[in-house]
XYZ file of C-alpha atoms in Angstrom:
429
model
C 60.242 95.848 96.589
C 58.805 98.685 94.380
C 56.621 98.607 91.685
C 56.463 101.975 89.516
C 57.695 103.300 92.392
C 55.309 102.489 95.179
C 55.819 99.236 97.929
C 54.780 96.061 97.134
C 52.666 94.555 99.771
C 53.132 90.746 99.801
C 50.986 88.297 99.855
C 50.326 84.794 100.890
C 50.505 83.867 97.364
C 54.260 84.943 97.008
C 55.585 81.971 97.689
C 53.475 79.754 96.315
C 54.267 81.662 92.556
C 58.215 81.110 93.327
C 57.458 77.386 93.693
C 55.249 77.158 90.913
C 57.792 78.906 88.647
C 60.638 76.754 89.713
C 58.500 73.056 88.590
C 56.720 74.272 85.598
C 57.052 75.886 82.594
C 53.962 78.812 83.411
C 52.055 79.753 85.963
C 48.748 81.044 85.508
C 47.200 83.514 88.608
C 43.434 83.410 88.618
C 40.998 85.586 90.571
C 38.741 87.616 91.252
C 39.227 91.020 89.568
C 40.695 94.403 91.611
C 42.220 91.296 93.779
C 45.988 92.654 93.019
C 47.110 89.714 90.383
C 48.457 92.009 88.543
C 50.839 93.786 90.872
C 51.758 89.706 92.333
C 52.762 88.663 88.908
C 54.813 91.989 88.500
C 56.358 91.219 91.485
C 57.408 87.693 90.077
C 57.503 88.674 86.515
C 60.321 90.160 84.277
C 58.505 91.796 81.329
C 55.030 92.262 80.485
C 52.351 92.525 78.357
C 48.399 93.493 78.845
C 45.362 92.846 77.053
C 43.499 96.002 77.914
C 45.145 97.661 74.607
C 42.876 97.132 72.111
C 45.542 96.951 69.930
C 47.313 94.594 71.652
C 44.637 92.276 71.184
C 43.902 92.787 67.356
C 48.306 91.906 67.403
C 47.412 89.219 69.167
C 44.477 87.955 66.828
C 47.106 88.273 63.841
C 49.997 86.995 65.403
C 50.247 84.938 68.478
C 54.111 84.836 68.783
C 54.395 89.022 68.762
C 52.878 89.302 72.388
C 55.141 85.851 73.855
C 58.490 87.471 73.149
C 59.742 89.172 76.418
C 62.190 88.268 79.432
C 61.086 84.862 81.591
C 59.249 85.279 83.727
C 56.608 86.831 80.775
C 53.419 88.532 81.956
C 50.544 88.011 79.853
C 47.813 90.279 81.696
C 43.875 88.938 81.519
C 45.100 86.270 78.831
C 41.034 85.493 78.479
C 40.702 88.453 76.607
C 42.199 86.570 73.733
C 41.855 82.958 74.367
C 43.938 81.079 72.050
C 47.155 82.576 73.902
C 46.881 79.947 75.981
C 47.577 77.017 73.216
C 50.248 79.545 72.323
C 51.754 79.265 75.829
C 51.427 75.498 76.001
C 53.878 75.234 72.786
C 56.112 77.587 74.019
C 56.465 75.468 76.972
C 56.929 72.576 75.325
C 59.224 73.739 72.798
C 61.671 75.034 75.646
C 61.489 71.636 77.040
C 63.188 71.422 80.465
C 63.196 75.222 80.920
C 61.007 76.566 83.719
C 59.496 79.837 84.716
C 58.520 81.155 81.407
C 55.204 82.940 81.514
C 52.859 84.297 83.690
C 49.312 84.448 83.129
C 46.794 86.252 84.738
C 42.890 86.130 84.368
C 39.683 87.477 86.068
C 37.265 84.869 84.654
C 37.428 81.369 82.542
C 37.159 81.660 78.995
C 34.965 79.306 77.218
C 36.205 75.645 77.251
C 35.524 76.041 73.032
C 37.866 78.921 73.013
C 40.789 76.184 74.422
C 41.918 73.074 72.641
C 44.285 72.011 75.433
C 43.762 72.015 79.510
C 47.631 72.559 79.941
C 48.477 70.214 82.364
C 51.700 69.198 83.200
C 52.712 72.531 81.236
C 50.731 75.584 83.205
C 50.168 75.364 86.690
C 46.906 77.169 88.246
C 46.850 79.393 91.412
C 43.768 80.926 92.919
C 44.272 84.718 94.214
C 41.495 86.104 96.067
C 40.980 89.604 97.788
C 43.756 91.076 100.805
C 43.260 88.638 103.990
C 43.082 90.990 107.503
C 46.774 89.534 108.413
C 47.663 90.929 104.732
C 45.673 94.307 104.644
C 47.699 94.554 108.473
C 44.368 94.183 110.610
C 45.726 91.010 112.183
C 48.032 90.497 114.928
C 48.895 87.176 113.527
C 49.672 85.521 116.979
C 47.635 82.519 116.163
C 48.717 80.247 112.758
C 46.637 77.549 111.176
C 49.857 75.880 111.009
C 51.077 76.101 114.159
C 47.523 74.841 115.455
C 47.868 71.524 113.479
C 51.557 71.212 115.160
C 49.826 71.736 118.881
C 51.323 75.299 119.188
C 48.799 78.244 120.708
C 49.727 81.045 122.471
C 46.803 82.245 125.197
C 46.610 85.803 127.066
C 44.706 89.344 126.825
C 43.729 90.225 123.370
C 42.182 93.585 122.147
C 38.878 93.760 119.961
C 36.640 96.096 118.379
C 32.981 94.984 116.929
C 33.004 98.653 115.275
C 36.378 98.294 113.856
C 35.024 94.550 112.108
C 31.748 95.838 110.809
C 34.232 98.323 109.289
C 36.785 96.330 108.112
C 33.399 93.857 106.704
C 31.990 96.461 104.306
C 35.604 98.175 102.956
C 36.505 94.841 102.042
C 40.085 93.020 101.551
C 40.308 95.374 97.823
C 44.290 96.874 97.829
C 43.064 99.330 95.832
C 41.065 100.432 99.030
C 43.811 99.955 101.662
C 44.759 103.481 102.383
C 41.359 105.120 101.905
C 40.013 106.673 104.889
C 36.550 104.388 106.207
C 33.855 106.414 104.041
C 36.244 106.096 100.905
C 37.236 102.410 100.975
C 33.004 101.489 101.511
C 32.309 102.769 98.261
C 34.865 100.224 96.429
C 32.694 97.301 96.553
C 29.999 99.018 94.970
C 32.044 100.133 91.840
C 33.559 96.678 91.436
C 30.100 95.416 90.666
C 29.335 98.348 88.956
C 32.114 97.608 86.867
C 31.133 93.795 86.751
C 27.720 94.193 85.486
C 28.323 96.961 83.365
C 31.486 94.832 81.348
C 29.874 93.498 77.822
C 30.038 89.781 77.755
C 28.455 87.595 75.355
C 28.457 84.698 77.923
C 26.431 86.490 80.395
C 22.974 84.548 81.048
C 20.744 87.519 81.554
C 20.492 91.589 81.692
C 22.759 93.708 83.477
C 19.273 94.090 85.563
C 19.148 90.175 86.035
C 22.272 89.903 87.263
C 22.117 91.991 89.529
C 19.022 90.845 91.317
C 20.511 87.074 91.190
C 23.532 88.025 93.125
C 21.145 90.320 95.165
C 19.233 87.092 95.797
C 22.324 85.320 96.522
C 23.426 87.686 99.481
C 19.915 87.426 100.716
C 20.890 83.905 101.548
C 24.787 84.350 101.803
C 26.348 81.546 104.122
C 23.545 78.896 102.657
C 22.976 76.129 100.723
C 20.531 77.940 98.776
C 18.356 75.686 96.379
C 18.132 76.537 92.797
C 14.105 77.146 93.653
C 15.110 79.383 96.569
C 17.145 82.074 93.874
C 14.551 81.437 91.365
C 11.481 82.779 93.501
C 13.737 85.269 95.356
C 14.414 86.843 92.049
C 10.638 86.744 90.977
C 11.348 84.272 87.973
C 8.926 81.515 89.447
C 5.731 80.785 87.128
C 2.800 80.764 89.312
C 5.390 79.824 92.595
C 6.843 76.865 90.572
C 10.230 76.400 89.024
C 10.530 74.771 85.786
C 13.239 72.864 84.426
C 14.095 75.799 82.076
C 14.104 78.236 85.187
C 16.275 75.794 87.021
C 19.002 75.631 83.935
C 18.540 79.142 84.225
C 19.491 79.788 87.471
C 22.411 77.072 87.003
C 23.750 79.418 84.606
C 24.108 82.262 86.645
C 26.381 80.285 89.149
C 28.598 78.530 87.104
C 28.968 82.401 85.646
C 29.692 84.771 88.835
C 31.694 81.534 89.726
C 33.899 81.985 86.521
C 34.692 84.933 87.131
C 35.924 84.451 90.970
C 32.595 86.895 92.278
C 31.161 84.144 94.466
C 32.804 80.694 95.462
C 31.220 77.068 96.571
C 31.973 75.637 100.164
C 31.759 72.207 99.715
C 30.760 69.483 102.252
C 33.054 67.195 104.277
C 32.751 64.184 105.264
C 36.066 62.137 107.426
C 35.502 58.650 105.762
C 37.602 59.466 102.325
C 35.488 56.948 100.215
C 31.521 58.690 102.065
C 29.700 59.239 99.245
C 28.374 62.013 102.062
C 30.935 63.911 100.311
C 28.969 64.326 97.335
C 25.477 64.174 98.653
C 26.201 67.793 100.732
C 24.603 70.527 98.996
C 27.261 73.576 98.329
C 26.811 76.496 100.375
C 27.284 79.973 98.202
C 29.537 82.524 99.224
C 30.974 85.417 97.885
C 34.644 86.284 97.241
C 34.840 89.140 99.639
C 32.254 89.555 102.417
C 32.133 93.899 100.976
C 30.141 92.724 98.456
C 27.399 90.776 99.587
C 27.435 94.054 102.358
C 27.226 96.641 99.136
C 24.277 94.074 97.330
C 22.180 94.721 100.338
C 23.089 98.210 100.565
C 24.353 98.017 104.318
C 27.261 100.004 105.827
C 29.101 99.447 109.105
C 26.328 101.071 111.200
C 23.344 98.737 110.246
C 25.421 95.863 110.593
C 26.121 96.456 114.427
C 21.965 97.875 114.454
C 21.594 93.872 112.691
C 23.770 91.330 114.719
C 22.264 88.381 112.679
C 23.218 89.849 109.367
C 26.253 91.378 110.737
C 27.101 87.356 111.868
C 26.679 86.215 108.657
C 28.732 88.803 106.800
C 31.195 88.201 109.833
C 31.600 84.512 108.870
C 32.082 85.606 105.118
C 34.771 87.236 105.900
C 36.449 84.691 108.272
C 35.943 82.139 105.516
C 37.599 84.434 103.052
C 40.761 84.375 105.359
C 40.652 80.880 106.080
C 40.431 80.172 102.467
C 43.803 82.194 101.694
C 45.759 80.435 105.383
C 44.607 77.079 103.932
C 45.408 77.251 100.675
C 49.367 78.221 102.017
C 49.515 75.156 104.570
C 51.957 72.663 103.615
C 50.400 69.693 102.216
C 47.188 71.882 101.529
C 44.969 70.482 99.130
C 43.681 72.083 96.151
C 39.907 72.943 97.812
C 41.361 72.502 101.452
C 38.205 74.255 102.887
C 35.039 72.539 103.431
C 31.855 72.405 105.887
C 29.980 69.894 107.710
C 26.939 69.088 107.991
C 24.914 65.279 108.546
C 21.518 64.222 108.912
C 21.702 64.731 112.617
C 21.638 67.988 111.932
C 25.149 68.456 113.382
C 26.936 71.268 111.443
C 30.554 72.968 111.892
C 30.853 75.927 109.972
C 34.663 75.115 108.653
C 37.091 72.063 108.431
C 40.958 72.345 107.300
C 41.658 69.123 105.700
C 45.721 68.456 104.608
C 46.789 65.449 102.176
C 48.431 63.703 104.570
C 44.714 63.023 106.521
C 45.164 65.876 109.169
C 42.147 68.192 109.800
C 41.053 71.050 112.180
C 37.559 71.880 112.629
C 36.457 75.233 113.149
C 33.025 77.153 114.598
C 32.614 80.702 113.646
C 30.863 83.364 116.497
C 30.642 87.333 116.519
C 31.242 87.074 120.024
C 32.939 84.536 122.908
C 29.401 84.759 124.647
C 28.748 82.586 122.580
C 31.617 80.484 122.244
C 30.274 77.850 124.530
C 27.750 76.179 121.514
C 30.313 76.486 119.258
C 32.438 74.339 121.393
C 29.695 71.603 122.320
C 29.664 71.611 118.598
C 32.967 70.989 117.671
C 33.402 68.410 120.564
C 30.380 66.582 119.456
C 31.483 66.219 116.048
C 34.951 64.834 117.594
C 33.353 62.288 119.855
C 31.035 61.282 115.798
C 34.421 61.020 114.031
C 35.776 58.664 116.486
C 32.674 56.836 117.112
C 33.613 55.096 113.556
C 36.347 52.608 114.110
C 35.714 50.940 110.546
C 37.310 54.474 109.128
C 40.427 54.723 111.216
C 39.693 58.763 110.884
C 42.636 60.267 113.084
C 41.416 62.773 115.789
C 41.225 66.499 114.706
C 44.872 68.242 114.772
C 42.589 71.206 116.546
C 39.192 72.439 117.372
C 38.932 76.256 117.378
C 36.139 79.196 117.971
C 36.889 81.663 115.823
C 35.300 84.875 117.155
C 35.329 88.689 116.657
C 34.665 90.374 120.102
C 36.777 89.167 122.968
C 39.218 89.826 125.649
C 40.893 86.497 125.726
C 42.452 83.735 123.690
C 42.466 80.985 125.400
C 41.984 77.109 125.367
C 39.396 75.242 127.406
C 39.899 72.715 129.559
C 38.640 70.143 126.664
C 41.503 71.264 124.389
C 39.489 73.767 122.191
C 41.009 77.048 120.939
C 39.059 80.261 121.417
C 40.862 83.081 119.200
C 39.688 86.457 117.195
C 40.153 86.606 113.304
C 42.333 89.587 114.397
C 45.265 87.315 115.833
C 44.889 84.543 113.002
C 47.583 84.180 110.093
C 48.391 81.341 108.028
């Protein structure tokens, strides 16, 4: 397929839009911005309007029905921008009763739940789009599926691996805009996305254009943890006299629920196997970012300081293994909405990612630059087997599959306890 001429690359996402389309009147495709929603919903979409025209909007603003009209599937491109299209949408939908497919609505951040009378459900369906996976961008062999893992199916042999070629592929990112940029071009995209981020005028912003920048500066300082509230507050110098007030701490609450908004940074939320634990809710978030390139670009690192850094370049590493298993996940059949968590317990037993499906299936997974040190990873993952199991009372079901994710090795291969050792250059939904 071409778009204006040039190839469509698909995505993941594809067919989850088709589906979408076909049981519900619109579909609205939120991410985070330069993440190619705009060319997916083309794709999909039959006719089109954008809200980057000033003019547009100010038609909008007068009348609401003007920017609607248009062949089904209708794009409406960064709806946000003028809020009250989505009520517009909703009674479109409703009007057209059993018809299906109608709009398309695309957005970089949440407008203000003011700006909204109604949340649209049952009406517009919501889809999550997030920066080009490695098996997307073509960096992935895609011999080993997250779905074929929780079906028993893995493939082992020789594999091929390069820890220069991932600190690369870390710091240009999963941006399409950057896919055919030679290495020194595509590092340089992060860097203008939050350029362009900071520098965007919006009222709801909690702080300078300086601020904000030094709390997500703060944030990749401590990317991968479950930073406390106190933690960002001192790291950005706002503690008075090295204590945190309430104020500070609403503050800094702010901040997150704002990057978050706009798809910059996500949560990783904790897991627990008894549905009903309240452990579920007791685990602290750990904050990531959408793309592991920008976290890289906040600290001002390129490809040759993270293999100079193996710590940092580990953590970026599992950023950007969590970004792909966020995308695999989220296509799974029976995939729940959030279908990637953590784990962590007061034993101080953690696993870095679990795959949990509806139907009670789950796969546990360790993340490792290298297969040296693959043998933790796997004590890890068989310890927190032999917990799950140790609970009767819960009738959890055993893990569909324990894998070692890594990025430097020879091999995939599974040990003689049943655990999967793979690079994030053979894995694929």
């Amino acid at each position: 397929m071409d778009i204006d001429g040039k190839p469509y690359l698909p995505r993941f996402i594809d067919p989850l839009v088709d589906l979408h389309l076909r049981a519900f009147g619109a579909v609205e495709i939120a991410g985070t911005m330069w993440s190619g929603k705009t060319w997916t919903s083309r794709a999909h979409g039959k006719s089109r309007v954008t809200f980057d025209s000033k003019q547009t909007r100010e038609l909008a603003e007068l009348d609401v029905n003007a920017v609607l009209k248009g062949e089904a599937p209708h794009i409406i491109d960064e709806w946000q921008e003028v809020p009250h299209v989505w009520d517009a949408v909703r009674d479109k939908v409703d009007q057209a009763g059993h018809e299906r497919g109608l709009f398309i609505l695309t957005g970089s951040s949440r407008p203000a739940k003011r700006k909204t009378h109604h949340t649209g459900s049952g009406r517009i369906s919501r889809l999550k789009m997030w920066p080009m996976t490695l098996a997307e961008s073509g960096h992935s062999l895609e011999s080993v599926s997250l779905s074929g893992m929780f079906e028993g199916k893995f493939d082992s042999g020789p594999v091929e691996t390069d820890l220069e070629q991932l600190a690369k592929l870390v710091c240009r990112g999963g941006w399409p805009a950057a896919l055919h940029l030679d290495d020194e071009a595509a590092q340089i995209v992060a860097g203008q996305y939050l350029d362009a981020l900071f520098a965007k005028e919006d009222e709801k912003a909690p702080g300078t254009e300086r601020e904000l920048r030094l709390f997500l500066q703060s944030l990749a300082r401590n990317v991968g943890s479950a930073a406390t509230l106190e933690t960002l507050a001192k790291d950005m110098g706002l503690a008075e006299g090295g204590k945190v007030t309430d104020a500070i701490a609403r503050r800094m609450s702010a901040f997150l629920d704002y990057f978050s908004g706009r798809y910059v940074m996500c949560d990783l939320h904790g897991w627990d196997a008894p549905i009903k634990s309240k452990a579920r809710l007791r685990t602290k978030p750990k904050h990531g970012f959408a793309d592991p390139s920008l976290p890289a670009a906040l600290l001002g690192v390129g490809p040759e300081t993270l293999l100079d850094n193996l710590q940092l370049f580990g953590q970026l590493f599992e950023e950007l293994c969590l970004r792909d298993l966020r995308v695999y996940a989220s296509t799974l059949h029976n995939a729940q909405p959030d279908p990637l968590r953590y784990y962590r317990d007061a034993d101080g037993l953690e696993v870095d990612a679990i795959v949990e499906l509806r139907d009670g299936r789950w796969g546990a997974i360790e993340v490792k630059l290298g297969a040296n040190k693959a043998d933790a990873a796997i004590r890890n993952l068989l310890r927190l087997k032999k917990k799950i199991a140790a609970n009767p009372a819960a009738r959890n079901p055993e893990p569909s599959f324990l894998l070692v994710l890594v990025g430097k090795t020879d091999y995939q291969y599974r040990t003689p306890e049943g655990v999967y050792v793979a690079p994030i250059t053979s894995l694929t939904a």
